[in-house]
PDB file of C-alpha atoms in Angstrom:
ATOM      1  CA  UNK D 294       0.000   0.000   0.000  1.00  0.00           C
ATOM      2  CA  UNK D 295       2.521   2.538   1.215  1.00  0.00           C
ATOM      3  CA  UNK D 296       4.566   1.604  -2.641  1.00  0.00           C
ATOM      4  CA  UNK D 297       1.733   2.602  -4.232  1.00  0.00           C
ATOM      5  CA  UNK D 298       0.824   5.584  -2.454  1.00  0.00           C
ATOM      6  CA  UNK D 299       4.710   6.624  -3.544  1.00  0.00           C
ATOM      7  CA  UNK D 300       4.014   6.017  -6.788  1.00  0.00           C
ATOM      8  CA  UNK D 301       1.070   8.208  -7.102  1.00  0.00           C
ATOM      9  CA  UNK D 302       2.449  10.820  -5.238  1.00  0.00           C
ATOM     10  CA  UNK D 303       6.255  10.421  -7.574  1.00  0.00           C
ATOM     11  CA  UNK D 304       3.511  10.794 -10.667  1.00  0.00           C
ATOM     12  CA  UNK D 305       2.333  13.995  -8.948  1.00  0.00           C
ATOM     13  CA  UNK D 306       5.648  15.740  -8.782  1.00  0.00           C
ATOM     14  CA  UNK D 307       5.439  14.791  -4.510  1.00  0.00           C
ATOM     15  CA  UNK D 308       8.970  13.236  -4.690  1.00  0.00           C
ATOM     16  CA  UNK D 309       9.946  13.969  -1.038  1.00  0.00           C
ATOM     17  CA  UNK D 310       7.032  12.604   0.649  1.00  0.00           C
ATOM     18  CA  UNK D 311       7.364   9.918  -2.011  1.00  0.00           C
ATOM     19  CA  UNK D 312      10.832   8.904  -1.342  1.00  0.00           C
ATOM     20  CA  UNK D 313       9.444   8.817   2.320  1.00  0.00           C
ATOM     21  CA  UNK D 314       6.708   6.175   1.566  1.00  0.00           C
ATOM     22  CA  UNK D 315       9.013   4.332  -0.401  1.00  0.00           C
ATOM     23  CA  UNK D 316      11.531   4.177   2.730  1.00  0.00           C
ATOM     24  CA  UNK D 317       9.048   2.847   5.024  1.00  0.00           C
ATOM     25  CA  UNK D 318       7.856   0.310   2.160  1.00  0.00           C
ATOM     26  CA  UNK D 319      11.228  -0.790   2.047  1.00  0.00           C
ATOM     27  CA  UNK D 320      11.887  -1.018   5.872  1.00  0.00           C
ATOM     28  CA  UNK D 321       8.469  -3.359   6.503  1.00  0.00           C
ATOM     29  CA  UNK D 322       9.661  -5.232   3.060  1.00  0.00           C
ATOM     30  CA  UNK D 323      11.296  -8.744   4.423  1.00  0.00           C
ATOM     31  CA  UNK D 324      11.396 -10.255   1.373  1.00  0.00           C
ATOM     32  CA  UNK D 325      14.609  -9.914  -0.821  1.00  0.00           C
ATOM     33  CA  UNK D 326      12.769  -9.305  -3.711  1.00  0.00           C
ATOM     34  CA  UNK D 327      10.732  -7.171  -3.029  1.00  0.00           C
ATOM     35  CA  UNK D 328      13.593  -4.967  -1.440  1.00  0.00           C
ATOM     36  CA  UNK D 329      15.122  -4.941  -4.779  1.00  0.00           C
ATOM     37  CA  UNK D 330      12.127  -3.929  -6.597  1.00  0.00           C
ATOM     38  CA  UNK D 331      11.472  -1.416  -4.411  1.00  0.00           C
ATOM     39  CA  UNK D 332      14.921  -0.239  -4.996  1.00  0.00           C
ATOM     40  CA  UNK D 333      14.075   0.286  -8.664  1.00  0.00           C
ATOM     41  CA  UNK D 334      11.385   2.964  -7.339  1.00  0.00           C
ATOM     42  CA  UNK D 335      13.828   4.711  -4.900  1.00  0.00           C
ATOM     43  CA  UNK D 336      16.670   5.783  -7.279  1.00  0.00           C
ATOM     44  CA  UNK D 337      14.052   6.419 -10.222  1.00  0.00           C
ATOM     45  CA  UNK D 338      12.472   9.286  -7.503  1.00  0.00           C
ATOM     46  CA  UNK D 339      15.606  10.177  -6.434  1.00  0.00           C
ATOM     47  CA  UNK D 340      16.917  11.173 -10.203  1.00  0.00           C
ATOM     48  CA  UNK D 341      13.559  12.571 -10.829  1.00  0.00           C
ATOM     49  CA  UNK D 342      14.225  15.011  -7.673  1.00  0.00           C
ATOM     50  CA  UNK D 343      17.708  15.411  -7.911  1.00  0.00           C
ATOM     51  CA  UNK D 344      18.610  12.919  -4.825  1.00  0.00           C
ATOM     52  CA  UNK D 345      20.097   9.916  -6.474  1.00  0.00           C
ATOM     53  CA  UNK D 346      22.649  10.029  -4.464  1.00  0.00           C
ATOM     54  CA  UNK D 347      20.956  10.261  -0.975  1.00  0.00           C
ATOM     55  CA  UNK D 348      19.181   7.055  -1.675  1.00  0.00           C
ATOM     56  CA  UNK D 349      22.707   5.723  -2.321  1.00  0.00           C
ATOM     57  CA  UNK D 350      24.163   7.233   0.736  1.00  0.00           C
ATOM     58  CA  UNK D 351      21.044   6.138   2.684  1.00  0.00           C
ATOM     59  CA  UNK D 352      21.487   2.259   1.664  1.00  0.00           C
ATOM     60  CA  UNK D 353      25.060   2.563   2.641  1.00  0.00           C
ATOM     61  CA  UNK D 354      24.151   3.395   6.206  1.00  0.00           C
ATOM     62  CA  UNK D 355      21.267   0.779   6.328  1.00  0.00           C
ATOM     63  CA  UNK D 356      24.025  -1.574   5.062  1.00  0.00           C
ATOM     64  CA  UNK D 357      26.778  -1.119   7.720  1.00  0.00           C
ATOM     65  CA  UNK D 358      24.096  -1.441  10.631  1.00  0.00           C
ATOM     66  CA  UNK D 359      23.371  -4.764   9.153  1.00  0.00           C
ATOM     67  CA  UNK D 360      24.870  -7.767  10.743  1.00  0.00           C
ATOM     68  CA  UNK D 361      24.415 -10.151   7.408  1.00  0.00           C
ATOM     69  CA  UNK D 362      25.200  -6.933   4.855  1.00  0.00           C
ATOM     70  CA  UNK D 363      24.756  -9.381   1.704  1.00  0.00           C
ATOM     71  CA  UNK D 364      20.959  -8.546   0.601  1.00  0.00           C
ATOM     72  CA  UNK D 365      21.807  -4.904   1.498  1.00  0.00           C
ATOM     73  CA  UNK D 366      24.972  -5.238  -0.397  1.00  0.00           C
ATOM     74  CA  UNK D 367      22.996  -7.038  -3.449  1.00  0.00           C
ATOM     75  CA  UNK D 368      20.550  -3.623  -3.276  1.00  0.00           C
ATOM     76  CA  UNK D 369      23.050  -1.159  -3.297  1.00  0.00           C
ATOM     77  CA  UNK D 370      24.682  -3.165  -6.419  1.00  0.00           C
ATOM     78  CA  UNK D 371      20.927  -2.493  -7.925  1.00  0.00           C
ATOM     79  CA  UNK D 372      20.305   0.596  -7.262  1.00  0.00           C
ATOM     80  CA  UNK D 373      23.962   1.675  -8.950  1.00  0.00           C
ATOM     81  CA  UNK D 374      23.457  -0.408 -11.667  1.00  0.00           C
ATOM     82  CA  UNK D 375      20.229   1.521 -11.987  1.00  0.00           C
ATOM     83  CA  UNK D 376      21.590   4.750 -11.518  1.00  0.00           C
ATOM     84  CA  UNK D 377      23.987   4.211 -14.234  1.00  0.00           C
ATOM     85  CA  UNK D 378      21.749   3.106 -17.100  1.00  0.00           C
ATOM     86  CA  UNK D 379      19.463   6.166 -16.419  1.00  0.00           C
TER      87      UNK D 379
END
Protein backbone atom coordinates (compact mmCIF):
# COMPACT_ATOMS: atom_id res chain seq x y z
CA UNK A 1 0.00 0.00 0.00
CA UNK A 2 2.52 2.54 1.21
CA UNK A 3 4.57 1.60 -2.64
CA UNK A 4 1.73 2.60 -4.23
CA UNK A 5 0.82 5.58 -2.45
CA UNK A 6 4.71 6.62 -3.54
CA UNK A 7 4.01 6.02 -6.79
CA UNK A 8 1.07 8.21 -7.10
CA UNK A 9 2.45 10.82 -5.24
CA UNK A 10 6.26 10.42 -7.57
CA UNK A 11 3.51 10.79 -10.67
CA UNK A 12 2.33 14.00 -8.95
CA UNK A 13 5.65 15.74 -8.78
CA UNK A 14 5.44 14.79 -4.51
CA UNK A 15 8.97 13.24 -4.69
CA UNK A 16 9.95 13.97 -1.04
CA UNK A 17 7.03 12.60 0.65
CA UNK A 18 7.36 9.92 -2.01
CA UNK A 19 10.83 8.90 -1.34
CA UNK A 20 9.44 8.82 2.32
CA UNK A 21 6.71 6.17 1.57
CA UNK A 22 9.01 4.33 -0.40
CA UNK A 23 11.53 4.18 2.73
CA UNK A 24 9.05 2.85 5.02
CA UNK A 25 7.86 0.31 2.16
CA UNK A 26 11.23 -0.79 2.05
CA UNK A 27 11.89 -1.02 5.87
CA UNK A 28 8.47 -3.36 6.50
CA UNK A 29 9.66 -5.23 3.06
CA UNK A 30 11.30 -8.74 4.42
CA UNK A 31 11.40 -10.26 1.37
CA UNK A 32 14.61 -9.91 -0.82
CA UNK A 33 12.77 -9.30 -3.71
CA UNK A 34 10.73 -7.17 -3.03
CA UNK A 35 13.59 -4.97 -1.44
CA UNK A 36 15.12 -4.94 -4.78
CA UNK A 37 12.13 -3.93 -6.60
CA UNK A 38 11.47 -1.42 -4.41
CA UNK A 39 14.92 -0.24 -5.00
CA UNK A 40 14.08 0.29 -8.66
CA UNK A 41 11.38 2.96 -7.34
CA UNK A 42 13.83 4.71 -4.90
CA UNK A 43 16.67 5.78 -7.28
CA UNK A 44 14.05 6.42 -10.22
CA UNK A 45 12.47 9.29 -7.50
CA UNK A 46 15.61 10.18 -6.43
CA UNK A 47 16.92 11.17 -10.20
CA UNK A 48 13.56 12.57 -10.83
CA UNK A 49 14.23 15.01 -7.67
CA UNK A 50 17.71 15.41 -7.91
CA UNK A 51 18.61 12.92 -4.83
CA UNK A 52 20.10 9.92 -6.47
CA UNK A 53 22.65 10.03 -4.46
CA UNK A 54 20.96 10.26 -0.97
CA UNK A 55 19.18 7.05 -1.67
CA UNK A 56 22.71 5.72 -2.32
CA UNK A 57 24.16 7.23 0.74
CA UNK A 58 21.04 6.14 2.68
CA UNK A 59 21.49 2.26 1.66
CA UNK A 60 25.06 2.56 2.64
CA UNK A 61 24.15 3.40 6.21
CA UNK A 62 21.27 0.78 6.33
CA UNK A 63 24.03 -1.57 5.06
CA UNK A 64 26.78 -1.12 7.72
CA UNK A 65 24.10 -1.44 10.63
CA UNK A 66 23.37 -4.76 9.15
CA UNK A 67 24.87 -7.77 10.74
CA UNK A 68 24.42 -10.15 7.41
CA UNK A 69 25.20 -6.93 4.85
CA UNK A 70 24.76 -9.38 1.70
CA UNK A 71 20.96 -8.55 0.60
CA UNK A 72 21.81 -4.90 1.50
CA UNK A 73 24.97 -5.24 -0.40
CA UNK A 74 23.00 -7.04 -3.45
CA UNK A 75 20.55 -3.62 -3.28
CA UNK A 76 23.05 -1.16 -3.30
CA UNK A 77 24.68 -3.17 -6.42
CA UNK A 78 20.93 -2.49 -7.93
CA UNK A 79 20.30 0.60 -7.26
CA UNK A 80 23.96 1.68 -8.95
CA UNK A 81 23.46 -0.41 -11.67
CA UNK A 82 20.23 1.52 -11.99
CA UNK A 83 21.59 4.75 -11.52
CA UNK A 84 23.99 4.21 -14.23
CA UNK A 85 21.75 3.11 -17.10
CA UNK A 86 19.46 6.17 -16.42
Amino acid sequence: VRAELAHVLAGHRQYAEALEHYWRAFELTEKLDGKLELVGSLVDTGKASRRADDVIEQLQRLRARQEDQKPLTLCLAAALVRLKRG
